[in-house]
């Protein structure tokens, strides 16, 4: 039996112009799609409706078109699918794996600072953020109901310990690329390293982690090609895929483009925006060459 046709996606957040780093990731996706006679889809990760705008989306589409990066089908916009994510959250709630967390960012900072006064460091997630110090997961139902009714803002957090216990011990993924430390092959996921991650907020019915796994499944994505910055997030994604009974994609993480000082390119580096390069007279071919030669793999 032949292998299932590969389906890939490029999934930018339309909160700024496309820069060289994004173009590099899009090109890696396109290459694999072409090599394997597969499909490349385009998804706009625009759940942050305050920062993501139709103008940025139009700019990204213009830049991709100029670079000759074509995709199949219509663009999936996450902001048009909040119901899908709310349904997934509801399933996790029904499994009693999520709880509302009420500490504000300032309260989290304060709780962590207090805990660290004793001299030992509070645990941090792979991105360096402190694990959630609140203990609402232990509150009785009537106290939680009271807090929800009090109109205070809150975040739905995954009870990572319970979630890991439900998913079972050996969560792994198949890495066809390499992680930041050269990891490849079968990778042991470590979702607990992230603590009780946020899956939604009172006013935004999803988070990056939740919408990405729901969409990858709904769009039939077989292969995820993305940067090293999301390598460790894969642990959370695999956990959610297991809890929500979603198919397991293959992963291929790639190095990030860096500037001459070895720093990751970011949207604030205006001069690496594709539009700025185009306006300064570079051809699409030259920009693609910049992506290819600038990458430290
Ligand atoms: N939207 C994410 C970004 O722009 C990419 C998400 C993913 O590839 O899983 O960094």
Short mmCIF file of C-alpha atoms in Angstrom, two decimals, residues 21 58 90 113 143 151 177 184 211 220 251 257 261 269 286:
data_model
loop_
_atom_site.label_atom_id
_atom_site.label_comp_id
_atom_site.label_asym_id
_atom_site.label_seq_id
_atom_site.Cartn_x
_atom_site.Cartn_y
_atom_site.Cartn_z
CA UNK A 21 12.36 33.80 8.68
CA UNK A 58 -3.33 40.81 2.56
CA UNK A 90 -15.71 21.43 26.13
CA UNK A 113 8.82 36.30 43.65
CA UNK A 143 -15.97 28.05 45.25
CA UNK A 151 -17.27 38.32 36.68
CA UNK A 177 14.07 16.92 11.08
CA UNK A 184 15.81 13.23 15.77
CA UNK A 211 -6.32 25.81 17.91
CA UNK A 220 -5.78 16.58 7.55
CA UNK A 251 7.17 16.69 12.65
CA UNK A 257 17.33 32.14 10.33
CA UNK A 261 25.06 38.56 15.27
CA UNK A 269 13.74 43.89 12.17
CA UNK A 286 17.51 36.90 -4.67
#
